[in-house]
PDB file of C-alpha atoms in Angstrom:
ATOM      1  CA  UNK A  59      76.821 119.048 -28.392  1.00  0.00           C
ATOM      2  CA  UNK A  60      77.020 120.265 -24.778  1.00  0.00           C
ATOM      3  CA  UNK A  61      75.014 123.169 -23.399  1.00  0.00           C
ATOM      4  CA  UNK A  62      78.035 125.520 -23.261  1.00  0.00           C
ATOM      5  CA  UNK A  63      78.887 124.961 -26.936  1.00  0.00           C
ATOM      6  CA  UNK A  64      75.271 125.480 -27.966  1.00  0.00           C
ATOM      7  CA  UNK A  65      75.062 128.685 -25.938  1.00  0.00           C
ATOM      8  CA  UNK A  66      78.309 130.011 -27.477  1.00  0.00           C
ATOM      9  CA  UNK A  67      77.068 129.298 -30.989  1.00  0.00           C
ATOM     10  CA  UNK A  68      73.776 131.021 -30.206  1.00  0.00           C
ATOM     11  CA  UNK A  69      75.606 134.103 -28.959  1.00  0.00           C
ATOM     12  CA  UNK A  70      77.841 134.207 -32.049  1.00  0.00           C
ATOM     13  CA  UNK A  71      74.871 133.929 -34.403  1.00  0.00           C
ATOM     14  CA  UNK A  72      73.002 136.656 -32.507  1.00  0.00           C
ATOM     15  CA  UNK A  73      76.000 139.024 -32.604  1.00  0.00           C
ATOM     16  CA  UNK A  74      76.393 138.475 -36.365  1.00  0.00           C
ATOM     17  CA  UNK A  75      72.669 139.141 -36.808  1.00  0.00           C
ATOM     18  CA  UNK A  76      73.078 142.342 -34.801  1.00  0.00           C
ATOM     19  CA  UNK A  77      75.960 143.387 -37.069  1.00  0.00           C
ATOM     20  CA  UNK A  78      73.812 142.756 -40.136  1.00  0.00           C
ATOM     21  CA  UNK A  79      71.019 144.905 -38.711  1.00  0.00           C
ATOM     22  CA  UNK A  80      73.400 147.777 -37.924  1.00  0.00           C
ATOM     23  CA  UNK A  81      74.646 147.682 -41.526  1.00  0.00           C
ATOM     24  CA  UNK A  82      71.098 147.924 -42.902  1.00  0.00           C
ATOM     25  CA  UNK A  83      69.946 151.170 -41.265  1.00  0.00           C
ATOM     26  CA  UNK A  84      71.679 154.332 -40.012  1.00  0.00           C
ATOM     27  CA  UNK A  85      70.166 154.161 -36.517  1.00  0.00           C
ATOM     28  CA  UNK A  86      68.397 151.533 -34.369  1.00  0.00           C
ATOM     29  CA  UNK A  87      66.941 152.094 -30.918  1.00  0.00           C
ATOM     30  CA  UNK A  88      67.707 149.618 -28.177  1.00  0.00           C
ATOM     31  CA  UNK A  89      64.106 148.358 -27.931  1.00  0.00           C
ATOM     32  CA  UNK A  90      63.947 147.885 -31.741  1.00  0.00           C
ATOM     33  CA  UNK A  91      67.075 145.739 -31.727  1.00  0.00           C
ATOM     34  CA  UNK A  92      65.882 143.786 -28.705  1.00  0.00           C
ATOM     35  CA  UNK A  93      62.590 143.065 -30.437  1.00  0.00           C
ATOM     36  CA  UNK A  94      64.277 141.946 -33.687  1.00  0.00           C
ATOM     37  CA  UNK A  95      66.726 139.698 -31.832  1.00  0.00           C
ATOM     38  CA  UNK A  96      64.236 138.384 -29.302  1.00  0.00           C
ATOM     39  CA  UNK A  97      66.339 139.401 -26.302  1.00  0.00           C
ATOM     40  CA  UNK A  98      66.352 142.066 -23.606  1.00  0.00           C
ATOM     41  CA  UNK A  99      67.861 145.566 -24.034  1.00  0.00           C
ATOM     42  CA  UNK A 100      70.529 144.532 -21.524  1.00  0.00           C
ATOM     43  CA  UNK A 101      71.590 141.639 -23.804  1.00  0.00           C
ATOM     44  CA  UNK A 102      71.718 144.087 -26.731  1.00  0.00           C
ATOM     45  CA  UNK A 103      74.120 146.283 -24.744  1.00  0.00           C
ATOM     46  CA  UNK A 104      76.364 143.281 -24.037  1.00  0.00           C
ATOM     47  CA  UNK A 105      76.335 142.249 -27.708  1.00  0.00           C
ATOM     48  CA  UNK A 106      77.223 145.808 -28.723  1.00  0.00           C
ATOM     49  CA  UNK A 107      80.256 145.607 -26.425  1.00  0.00           C
ATOM     50  CA  UNK A 108      81.235 142.320 -28.100  1.00  0.00           C
ATOM     51  CA  UNK A 109      81.156 144.043 -31.509  1.00  0.00           C
ATOM     52  CA  UNK A 110      83.253 146.921 -30.186  1.00  0.00           C
ATOM     53  CA  UNK A 111      85.828 144.434 -28.872  1.00  0.00           C
ATOM     54  CA  UNK A 112      86.047 143.003 -32.420  1.00  0.00           C
ATOM     55  CA  UNK A 113      86.815 146.440 -33.857  1.00  0.00           C
ATOM     56  CA  UNK A 114      83.371 147.607 -34.963  1.00  0.00           C
ATOM     57  CA  UNK A 115      82.824 151.255 -33.927  1.00  0.00           C
ATOM     58  CA  UNK A 116      79.239 151.019 -32.647  1.00  0.00           C
ATOM     59  CA  UNK A 117      78.146 154.407 -31.313  1.00  0.00           C
ATOM     60  CA  UNK A 118      75.290 154.987 -28.877  1.00  0.00           C
ATOM     61  CA  UNK A 119      73.273 158.193 -28.708  1.00  0.00           C
ATOM     62  CA  UNK A 120      70.963 159.360 -25.921  1.00  0.00           C
ATOM     63  CA  UNK A 121      67.611 161.148 -26.048  1.00  0.00           C
ATOM     64  CA  UNK A 122      65.241 161.776 -28.947  1.00  0.00           C
ATOM     65  CA  UNK A 123      66.776 160.562 -32.202  1.00  0.00           C
ATOM     66  CA  UNK A 124      69.373 158.577 -30.313  1.00  0.00           C
ATOM     67  CA  UNK A 125      70.171 154.915 -30.663  1.00  0.00           C
ATOM     68  CA  UNK A 126      72.857 152.589 -31.952  1.00  0.00           C
ATOM     69  CA  UNK A 127      74.687 153.364 -35.169  1.00  0.00           C
ATOM     70  CA  UNK A 128      77.687 151.804 -36.929  1.00  0.00           C
ATOM     71  CA  UNK A 129      80.289 154.511 -37.498  1.00  0.00           C
ATOM     72  CA  UNK A 130      83.593 154.695 -39.398  1.00  0.00           C
ATOM     73  CA  UNK A 131      86.714 153.483 -37.624  1.00  0.00           C
ATOM     74  CA  UNK A 132      90.485 153.708 -37.968  1.00  0.00           C
ATOM     75  CA  UNK A 133      90.756 150.134 -39.301  1.00  0.00           C
ATOM     76  CA  UNK A 134      88.464 148.234 -41.645  1.00  0.00           C
ATOM     77  CA  UNK A 135      86.708 145.425 -39.749  1.00  0.00           C
ATOM     78  CA  UNK A 136      85.152 142.447 -41.573  1.00  0.00           C
ATOM     79  CA  UNK A 137      81.955 143.221 -43.486  1.00  0.00           C
ATOM     80  CA  UNK A 138      78.864 141.048 -43.333  1.00  0.00           C
ATOM     81  CA  UNK A 139      77.359 140.629 -46.824  1.00  0.00           C
ATOM     82  CA  UNK A 140      74.104 138.981 -47.773  1.00  0.00           C
ATOM     83  CA  UNK A 141      73.880 136.856 -50.959  1.00  0.00           C
ATOM     84  CA  UNK A 142      72.887 139.725 -53.234  1.00  0.00           C
ATOM     85  CA  UNK A 143      75.617 142.025 -51.894  1.00  0.00           C
ATOM     86  CA  UNK A 144      78.245 139.265 -52.221  1.00  0.00           C
ATOM     87  CA  UNK A 145      77.304 138.627 -55.868  1.00  0.00           C
ATOM     88  CA  UNK A 146      77.411 142.319 -56.800  1.00  0.00           C
ATOM     89  CA  UNK A 147      80.736 142.803 -54.995  1.00  0.00           C
ATOM     90  CA  UNK A 148      82.317 139.788 -56.702  1.00  0.00           C
ATOM     91  CA  UNK A 149      81.147 140.892 -60.158  1.00  0.00           C
ATOM     92  CA  UNK A 150      82.442 144.427 -59.585  1.00  0.00           C
ATOM     93  CA  UNK A 151      85.822 143.049 -58.527  1.00  0.00           C
ATOM     94  CA  UNK A 152      85.915 140.770 -61.568  1.00  0.00           C
ATOM     95  CA  UNK A 153      85.354 143.773 -63.837  1.00  0.00           C
ATOM     96  CA  UNK A 154      88.043 145.769 -62.024  1.00  0.00           C
ATOM     97  CA  UNK A 155      90.535 142.900 -62.140  1.00  0.00           C
ATOM     98  CA  UNK A 156      89.852 142.445 -65.845  1.00  0.00           C
ATOM     99  CA  UNK A 157      90.994 145.969 -66.561  1.00  0.00           C
ATOM    100  CA  UNK A 158      87.844 148.046 -66.796  1.00  0.00           C
ATOM    101  CA  UNK A 159      88.907 150.168 -63.833  1.00  0.00           C
ATOM    102  CA  UNK A 160      92.226 151.878 -64.537  1.00  0.00           C
ATOM    103  CA  UNK A 161      94.827 151.261 -61.850  1.00  0.00           C
ATOM    104  CA  UNK A 162      92.512 149.055 -59.789  1.00  0.00           C
ATOM    105  CA  UNK A 163      93.534 145.653 -61.125  1.00  0.00           C
ATOM    106  CA  UNK A 164      95.958 144.599 -58.380  1.00  0.00           C
ATOM    107  CA  UNK A 165      93.732 145.643 -55.486  1.00  0.00           C
ATOM    108  CA  UNK A 166      90.633 144.179 -57.158  1.00  0.00           C
ATOM    109  CA  UNK A 167      92.305 140.815 -57.666  1.00  0.00           C
ATOM    110  CA  UNK A 168      93.597 140.685 -54.075  1.00  0.00           C
ATOM    111  CA  UNK A 169      90.134 141.455 -52.726  1.00  0.00           C
ATOM    112  CA  UNK A 170      88.517 138.992 -55.118  1.00  0.00           C
ATOM    113  CA  UNK A 171      90.886 136.224 -54.021  1.00  0.00           C
ATOM    114  CA  UNK A 172      89.892 136.808 -50.396  1.00  0.00           C
ATOM    115  CA  UNK A 173      86.202 136.820 -51.272  1.00  0.00           C
ATOM    116  CA  UNK A 174      86.609 133.683 -53.395  1.00  0.00           C
ATOM    117  CA  UNK A 175      87.851 131.747 -50.367  1.00  0.00           C
ATOM    118  CA  UNK A 176      84.581 132.262 -48.476  1.00  0.00           C
ATOM    119  CA  UNK A 177      82.044 132.665 -51.298  1.00  0.00           C
ATOM    120  CA  UNK A 178      79.369 129.931 -50.995  1.00  0.00           C
ATOM    121  CA  UNK A 179      79.312 127.423 -53.853  1.00  0.00           C
ATOM    122  CA  UNK A 180      75.659 128.203 -54.564  1.00  0.00           C
ATOM    123  CA  UNK A 181      76.609 131.776 -55.551  1.00  0.00           C
ATOM    124  CA  UNK A 182      79.478 130.985 -57.910  1.00  0.00           C
ATOM    125  CA  UNK A 183      77.352 130.239 -60.989  1.00  0.00           C
ATOM    126  CA  UNK A 184      75.454 133.504 -60.508  1.00  0.00           C
ATOM    127  CA  UNK A 185      78.739 135.441 -60.302  1.00  0.00           C
ATOM    128  CA  UNK A 186      79.984 133.793 -63.516  1.00  0.00           C
ATOM    129  CA  UNK A 187      76.722 134.469 -65.323  1.00  0.00           C
ATOM    130  CA  UNK A 188      76.643 138.136 -64.354  1.00  0.00           C
ATOM    131  CA  UNK A 189      80.332 138.768 -65.059  1.00  0.00           C
ATOM    132  CA  UNK A 190      79.880 137.310 -68.544  1.00  0.00           C
ATOM    133  CA  UNK A 191      77.279 139.977 -69.314  1.00  0.00           C
ATOM    134  CA  UNK A 192      79.481 142.922 -68.289  1.00  0.00           C
ATOM    135  CA  UNK A 193      81.720 144.637 -70.843  1.00  0.00           C
ATOM    136  CA  UNK A 194      83.676 147.877 -70.978  1.00  0.00           C
ATOM    137  CA  UNK A 195      84.550 150.299 -73.755  1.00  0.00           C
ATOM    138  CA  UNK A 196      87.813 151.186 -72.002  1.00  0.00           C
ATOM    139  CA  UNK A 197      90.613 149.819 -74.170  1.00  0.00           C
ATOM    140  CA  UNK A 198      93.481 150.699 -71.856  1.00  0.00           C
ATOM    141  CA  UNK A 199      94.354 147.164 -70.747  1.00  0.00           C
ATOM    142  CA  UNK A 200      94.209 144.013 -72.848  1.00  0.00           C
ATOM    143  CA  UNK A 201      91.108 142.153 -71.620  1.00  0.00           C
ATOM    144  CA  UNK A 202      91.541 138.755 -69.960  1.00  0.00           C
ATOM    145  CA  UNK A 203      89.096 136.102 -68.793  1.00  0.00           C
ATOM    146  CA  UNK A 204      88.366 136.812 -65.101  1.00  0.00           C
ATOM    147  CA  UNK A 205      88.051 133.056 -64.484  1.00  0.00           C
ATOM    148  CA  UNK A 206      91.645 132.642 -65.668  1.00  0.00           C
ATOM    149  CA  UNK A 207      92.804 135.346 -63.265  1.00  0.00           C
ATOM    150  CA  UNK A 208      90.974 133.670 -60.392  1.00  0.00           C
ATOM    151  CA  UNK A 209      92.391 130.242 -61.269  1.00  0.00           C
ATOM    152  CA  UNK A 210      95.940 131.615 -61.313  1.00  0.00           C
ATOM    153  CA  UNK A 211      95.385 133.669 -58.144  1.00  0.00           C
ATOM    154  CA  UNK A 212      94.149 130.554 -56.330  1.00  0.00           C
ATOM    155  CA  UNK A 213      97.179 128.586 -57.527  1.00  0.00           C
ATOM    156  CA  UNK A 214      99.531 131.323 -56.261  1.00  0.00           C
ATOM    157  CA  UNK A 215      97.691 131.450 -52.936  1.00  0.00           C
ATOM    158  CA  UNK A 216      97.538 127.672 -52.431  1.00  0.00           C
ATOM    159  CA  UNK A 217     101.082 127.024 -53.785  1.00  0.00           C
ATOM    160  CA  UNK A 218      99.986 124.411 -56.307  1.00  0.00           C
ATOM    161  CA  UNK A 219     101.320 123.841 -59.813  1.00  0.00           C
ATOM    162  CA  UNK A 220      99.481 125.269 -62.811  1.00  0.00           C
ATOM    163  CA  UNK A 221      99.491 124.373 -66.484  1.00  0.00           C
ATOM    164  CA  UNK A 222      98.347 126.157 -69.649  1.00  0.00           C
ATOM    165  CA  UNK A 223      98.842 126.359 -73.372  1.00  0.00           C
ATOM    166  CA  UNK A 224     101.211 129.119 -74.506  1.00  0.00           C
ATOM    167  CA  UNK A 225     102.410 130.190 -77.976  1.00  0.00           C
ATOM    168  CA  UNK A 226     105.960 129.213 -78.891  1.00  0.00           C
ATOM    169  CA  UNK A 227     106.847 130.198 -82.428  1.00  0.00           C
ATOM    170  CA  UNK A 228     104.134 128.880 -84.741  1.00  0.00           C
ATOM    171  CA  UNK A 229     102.710 126.354 -82.258  1.00  0.00           C
ATOM    172  CA  UNK A 230     101.105 126.269 -78.828  1.00  0.00           C
ATOM    173  CA  UNK A 231     102.905 124.210 -76.200  1.00  0.00           C
ATOM    174  CA  UNK A 232     101.791 123.036 -72.784  1.00  0.00           C
ATOM    175  CA  UNK A 233     103.669 124.757 -69.937  1.00  0.00           C
ATOM    176  CA  UNK A 234     103.950 123.419 -66.376  1.00  0.00           C
ATOM    177  CA  UNK A 235     104.818 126.076 -63.810  1.00  0.00           C
ATOM    178  CA  UNK A 236     105.009 126.946 -60.136  1.00  0.00           C
ATOM    179  CA  UNK A 237     102.987 130.207 -60.040  1.00  0.00           C
ATOM    180  CA  UNK A 238     104.132 132.905 -57.626  1.00  0.00           C
ATOM    181  CA  UNK A 239     102.720 136.346 -58.460  1.00  0.00           C
ATOM    182  CA  UNK A 240     100.274 138.036 -60.811  1.00  0.00           C
ATOM    183  CA  UNK A 241     101.552 141.434 -61.957  1.00  0.00           C
ATOM    184  CA  UNK A 242      99.478 144.132 -63.665  1.00  0.00           C
ATOM    185  CA  UNK A 243     101.132 146.632 -65.989  1.00  0.00           C
ATOM    186  CA  UNK A 244      99.447 149.644 -67.535  1.00  0.00           C
ATOM    187  CA  UNK A 245      98.410 147.433 -70.463  1.00  0.00           C
ATOM    188  CA  UNK A 246      98.440 143.742 -69.515  1.00  0.00           C
ATOM    189  CA  UNK A 247      98.398 141.056 -66.808  1.00  0.00           C
ATOM    190  CA  UNK A 248     101.494 138.865 -66.353  1.00  0.00           C
ATOM    191  CA  UNK A 249     102.236 135.748 -64.317  1.00  0.00           C
ATOM    192  CA  UNK A 250     105.653 135.361 -62.690  1.00  0.00           C
ATOM    193  CA  UNK A 251     106.284 131.637 -62.414  1.00  0.00           C
ATOM    194  CA  UNK A 252     109.039 129.034 -62.252  1.00  0.00           C
ATOM    195  CA  UNK A 253     108.962 127.063 -65.502  1.00  0.00           C
ATOM    196  CA  UNK A 254     109.447 123.404 -64.553  1.00  0.00           C
ATOM    197  CA  UNK A 255     110.395 122.254 -68.065  1.00  0.00           C
ATOM    198  CA  UNK A 256     112.949 125.039 -68.613  1.00  0.00           C
ATOM    199  CA  UNK A 257     114.165 125.092 -65.003  1.00  0.00           C
ATOM    200  CA  UNK A 258     114.145 128.883 -64.791  1.00  0.00           C
ATOM    201  CA  UNK A 259     111.974 131.903 -63.950  1.00  0.00           C
ATOM    202  CA  UNK A 260     109.649 133.150 -66.658  1.00  0.00           C
ATOM    203  CA  UNK A 261     106.952 135.795 -67.043  1.00  0.00           C
ATOM    204  CA  UNK A 262     103.866 134.941 -69.119  1.00  0.00           C
ATOM    205  CA  UNK A 263     101.208 137.166 -70.627  1.00  0.00           C
ATOM    206  CA  UNK A 264      97.886 136.033 -69.181  1.00  0.00           C
ATOM    207  CA  UNK A 265      95.930 137.056 -72.297  1.00  0.00           C
ATOM    208  CA  UNK A 266      97.998 134.575 -74.355  1.00  0.00           C
ATOM    209  CA  UNK A 267      97.230 131.587 -72.118  1.00  0.00           C
ATOM    210  CA  UNK A 268      94.716 128.919 -73.106  1.00  0.00           C
ATOM    211  CA  UNK A 269      93.156 126.011 -71.200  1.00  0.00           C
ATOM    212  CA  UNK A 270      94.467 127.210 -67.828  1.00  0.00           C
ATOM    213  CA  UNK A 271      94.165 124.756 -64.939  1.00  0.00           C
ATOM    214  CA  UNK A 272      95.450 124.475 -61.391  1.00  0.00           C
ATOM    215  CA  UNK A 273      96.903 121.081 -60.483  1.00  0.00           C
ATOM    216  CA  UNK A 274      96.700 119.345 -57.110  1.00  0.00           C
ATOM    217  CA  UNK A 275     100.481 118.990 -56.687  1.00  0.00           C
ATOM    218  CA  UNK A 276     101.796 121.371 -54.020  1.00  0.00           C
ATOM    219  CA  UNK A 277     105.306 122.794 -54.418  1.00  0.00           C
ATOM    220  CA  UNK A 278     107.907 123.987 -51.943  1.00  0.00           C
ATOM    221  CA  UNK A 279     108.262 127.793 -52.362  1.00  0.00           C
ATOM    222  CA  UNK A 280     111.555 128.996 -53.860  1.00  0.00           C
ATOM    223  CA  UNK A 281     113.393 132.255 -53.232  1.00  0.00           C
ATOM    224  CA  UNK A 282     111.431 134.468 -55.578  1.00  0.00           C
ATOM    225  CA  UNK A 283     112.814 137.552 -57.386  1.00  0.00           C
ATOM    226  CA  UNK A 284     111.021 140.866 -57.016  1.00  0.00           C
ATOM    227  CA  UNK A 285     107.977 140.161 -59.160  1.00  0.00           C
ATOM    228  CA  UNK A 286     107.206 143.673 -60.410  1.00  0.00           C
ATOM    229  CA  UNK A 287     110.843 144.464 -61.273  1.00  0.00           C
ATOM    230  CA  UNK A 288     111.414 141.108 -62.981  1.00  0.00           C
ATOM    231  CA  UNK A 289     108.295 141.370 -65.128  1.00  0.00           C
ATOM    232  CA  UNK A 290     108.887 145.033 -65.991  1.00  0.00           C
ATOM    233  CA  UNK A 291     112.476 144.384 -67.069  1.00  0.00           C
ATOM    234  CA  UNK A 292     111.329 141.468 -69.194  1.00  0.00           C
ATOM    235  CA  UNK A 293     108.563 143.460 -70.861  1.00  0.00           C
ATOM    236  CA  UNK A 294     110.701 146.549 -71.468  1.00  0.00           C
ATOM    237  CA  UNK A 295     113.975 144.879 -72.417  1.00  0.00           C
ATOM    238  CA  UNK A 296     114.519 141.107 -72.402  1.00  0.00           C
ATOM    239  CA  UNK A 297     111.827 140.295 -74.971  1.00  0.00           C
ATOM    240  CA  UNK A 298     113.602 142.389 -77.614  1.00  0.00           C
ATOM    241  CA  UNK A 299     116.547 141.471 -79.826  1.00  0.00           C
ATOM    242  CA  UNK A 300     118.483 144.596 -78.759  1.00  0.00           C
ATOM    243  CA  UNK A 301     118.889 146.173 -75.302  1.00  0.00           C
ATOM    244  CA  UNK A 302     120.471 149.470 -74.310  1.00  0.00           C
ATOM    245  CA  UNK A 303     121.307 151.352 -71.103  1.00  0.00           C
ATOM    246  CA  UNK A 304     121.571 155.121 -70.755  1.00  0.00           C
ATOM    247  CA  UNK A 305     122.563 157.550 -68.009  1.00  0.00           C
ATOM    248  CA  UNK A 306     119.989 160.340 -68.182  1.00  0.00           C
ATOM    249  CA  UNK A 307     120.617 163.686 -66.466  1.00  0.00           C
ATOM    250  CA  UNK A 308     117.167 164.114 -64.905  1.00  0.00           C
ATOM    251  CA  UNK A 309     115.480 162.774 -61.820  1.00  0.00           C
ATOM    252  CA  UNK A 310     113.984 159.286 -61.904  1.00  0.00           C
ATOM    253  CA  UNK A 311     110.538 160.702 -61.081  1.00  0.00           C
ATOM    254  CA  UNK A 312     110.726 163.101 -64.031  1.00  0.00           C
ATOM    255  CA  UNK A 313     111.727 160.387 -66.505  1.00  0.00           C
ATOM    256  CA  UNK A 314     109.173 157.858 -65.173  1.00  0.00           C
ATOM    257  CA  UNK A 315     106.463 160.411 -65.874  1.00  0.00           C
ATOM    258  CA  UNK A 316     107.653 160.578 -69.508  1.00  0.00           C
ATOM    259  CA  UNK A 317     108.038 156.858 -70.252  1.00  0.00           C
ATOM    260  CA  UNK A 318     105.371 154.140 -69.832  1.00  0.00           C
ATOM    261  CA  UNK A 319     106.454 151.440 -67.376  1.00  0.00           C
ATOM    262  CA  UNK A 320     106.070 148.846 -70.145  1.00  0.00           C
ATOM    263  CA  UNK A 321     108.576 150.711 -72.369  1.00  0.00           C
ATOM    264  CA  UNK A 322     111.574 151.134 -70.047  1.00  0.00           C
ATOM    265  CA  UNK A 323     112.984 150.471 -66.598  1.00  0.00           C
ATOM    266  CA  UNK A 324     114.050 153.656 -64.812  1.00  0.00           C
ATOM    267  CA  UNK A 325     116.484 153.298 -61.895  1.00  0.00           C
ATOM    268  CA  UNK A 326     117.458 156.095 -59.550  1.00  0.00           C
ATOM    269  CA  UNK A 327     121.190 156.927 -59.581  1.00  0.00           C
ATOM    270  CA  UNK A 328     121.063 160.229 -57.711  1.00  0.00           C
ATOM    271  CA  UNK A 329     118.746 163.143 -57.068  1.00  0.00           C
ATOM    272  CA  UNK A 330     119.112 164.425 -60.650  1.00  0.00           C
ATOM    273  CA  UNK A 331     120.470 161.373 -62.486  1.00  0.00           C
ATOM    274  CA  UNK A 332     118.860 158.069 -63.427  1.00  0.00           C
ATOM    275  CA  UNK A 333     119.560 154.975 -65.495  1.00  0.00           C
ATOM    276  CA  UNK A 334     117.192 153.935 -68.281  1.00  0.00           C
ATOM    277  CA  UNK A 335     117.073 150.355 -69.563  1.00  0.00           C
ATOM    278  CA  UNK A 336     115.030 149.616 -72.667  1.00  0.00           C
ATOM    279  CA  UNK A 337     114.941 147.394 -75.718  1.00  0.00           C
ATOM    280  CA  UNK A 338     113.758 147.238 -79.321  1.00  0.00           C
ATOM    281  CA  UNK A 339     114.367 145.282 -82.490  1.00  0.00           C
ATOM    282  CA  UNK A 340     116.606 148.156 -83.672  1.00  0.00           C
ATOM    283  CA  UNK A 341     118.762 150.277 -81.359  1.00  0.00           C
ATOM    284  CA  UNK A 342     118.042 153.411 -83.404  1.00  0.00           C
ATOM    285  CA  UNK A 343     114.451 153.218 -82.116  1.00  0.00           C
ATOM    286  CA  UNK A 344     115.564 153.211 -78.464  1.00  0.00           C
ATOM    287  CA  UNK A 345     118.024 156.014 -79.148  1.00  0.00           C
ATOM    288  CA  UNK A 346     115.319 158.157 -80.756  1.00  0.00           C
ATOM    289  CA  UNK A 347     112.990 157.774 -77.762  1.00  0.00           C
ATOM    290  CA  UNK A 348     115.702 158.683 -75.250  1.00  0.00           C
ATOM    291  CA  UNK A 349     116.755 161.673 -77.375  1.00  0.00           C
ATOM    292  CA  UNK A 350     113.173 162.962 -77.491  1.00  0.00           C
ATOM    293  CA  UNK A 351     112.940 162.967 -73.675  1.00  0.00           C
ATOM    294  CA  UNK A 352     114.740 166.301 -73.885  1.00  0.00           C
ATOM    295  CA  UNK A 353     117.503 165.629 -71.322  1.00  0.00           C
ATOM    296  CA  UNK A 354     121.262 165.268 -71.628  1.00  0.00           C
ATOM    297  CA  UNK A 355     122.255 161.604 -71.630  1.00  0.00           C
ATOM    298  CA  UNK A 356     125.151 159.197 -72.123  1.00  0.00           C
ATOM    299  CA  UNK A 357     125.239 155.713 -73.608  1.00  0.00           C
ATOM    300  CA  UNK A 358     126.290 153.029 -71.114  1.00  0.00           C
ATOM    301  CA  UNK A 359     125.658 149.882 -73.187  1.00  0.00           C
ATOM    302  CA  UNK A 360     126.258 148.624 -75.785  1.00  0.00           C
ATOM    303  CA  UNK A 361     129.542 150.359 -76.795  1.00  0.00           C
ATOM    304  CA  UNK A 362     128.673 150.347 -80.514  1.00  0.00           C
ATOM    305  CA  UNK A 363     125.646 152.533 -79.794  1.00  0.00           C
ATOM    306  CA  UNK A 364     128.049 155.371 -78.894  1.00  0.00           C
ATOM    307  CA  UNK A 365     129.586 155.138 -82.350  1.00  0.00           C
ATOM    308  CA  UNK A 366     126.110 155.161 -83.860  1.00  0.00           C
ATOM    309  CA  UNK A 367     125.354 158.387 -81.976  1.00  0.00           C
ATOM    310  CA  UNK A 368     128.338 160.108 -83.581  1.00  0.00           C
ATOM    311  CA  UNK A 369     127.314 158.971 -87.082  1.00  0.00           C
ATOM    312  CA  UNK A 370     123.776 160.235 -86.565  1.00  0.00           C
ATOM    313  CA  UNK A 371     125.047 163.477 -85.018  1.00  0.00           C
ATOM    314  CA  UNK A 372     127.153 164.225 -88.123  1.00  0.00           C
ATOM    315  CA  UNK A 373     124.164 163.487 -90.336  1.00  0.00           C
ATOM    316  CA  UNK A 374     121.955 165.824 -88.310  1.00  0.00           C
ATOM    317  CA  UNK A 375     124.584 168.572 -88.382  1.00  0.00           C
ATOM    318  CA  UNK A 376     124.831 168.254 -92.143  1.00  0.00           C
ATOM    319  CA  UNK A 377     121.059 168.367 -92.468  1.00  0.00           C
ATOM    320  CA  UNK A 378     120.955 171.557 -90.391  1.00  0.00           C
ATOM    321  CA  UNK A 379     123.716 173.376 -92.263  1.00  0.00           C
ATOM    322  CA  UNK A 380     122.651 176.455 -94.304  1.00  0.00           C
ATOM    323  CA  UNK A 381     121.981 175.792 -97.981  1.00  0.00           C
ATOM    324  CA  UNK A 382     123.453 178.342-100.368  1.00  0.00           C
ATOM    325  CA  UNK A 383     121.170 177.504-103.264  1.00  0.00           C
ATOM    326  CA  UNK A 384     118.423 175.046-104.120  1.00  0.00           C
ATOM    327  CA  UNK A 385     118.458 173.401-107.545  1.00  0.00           C
ATOM    328  CA  UNK A 386     115.498 174.239-109.745  1.00  0.00           C
ATOM    329  CA  UNK A 387     112.874 171.555-110.099  1.00  0.00           C
ATOM    330  CA  UNK A 388     112.493 170.341-113.642  1.00  0.00           C
ATOM    331  CA  UNK A 389     108.884 170.053-114.804  1.00  0.00           C
TER     332      UNK A 389
END
């Protein structure tokens, strides 16, 4: 290694050490930093300028109580974590990705995937051990194994095939897929993937997967459908034997606030009109839920559901008609 390369590495290590010190205490004086780094105050000033050039808002105060402090900035620069901080952060993200933190699953998994790329191997077993001891009493989302989420997230990131066992009727079959996106609903995690054996797009419930593994075979990315929309439509409609579409006379925002995302797809059709797509094993169930929204609506599909509305309307009218007399009950 030549002298220039050695000097550059020494400067980089010193600047990172300086960043770590600034993150440990609110304020450091110039002489304190110089003493800890083994350099002159002038070198400290130059290293502070290097941190500022990288986006770290290092502020300098004069007089009594003054010194260098790391302040908040407009953008989030990289954080320097020691081993203990990295372990705690990873475990917290695992818990959030697993569903213990409502609404935080997507962001937690994205952050965890980034951290996973740089997490030293020596820390991984500690992260797994700690995450296995953390549970939550929040039953909002179906729990999943965080290791499975990480395996699938890595496969999506690295564009490699994945395989897993998945229920099909009364048996579990091995599925080979090209994984593209992980999607979190209000209740579950789903994987949008291209099923290689069925030659089509599929969405899979992560909590139903077993023996998940990432393969080493890289794939060429395909033109992928909108992941969230595809999964939501599948969950709310395609998985059921019957599907129905309605034109509801209320704003899309109003109706979305009334229906869980896993129960129906709501599409904007105007400022005060929206389309609702949903499914069930019986169309009467879908019709009842749309009726109870409390808005005027029209049946778009299927045509026979319009006829069913008229039959039910006549029955309701008859049930609401005044009764002239009630037969006595025989004891």
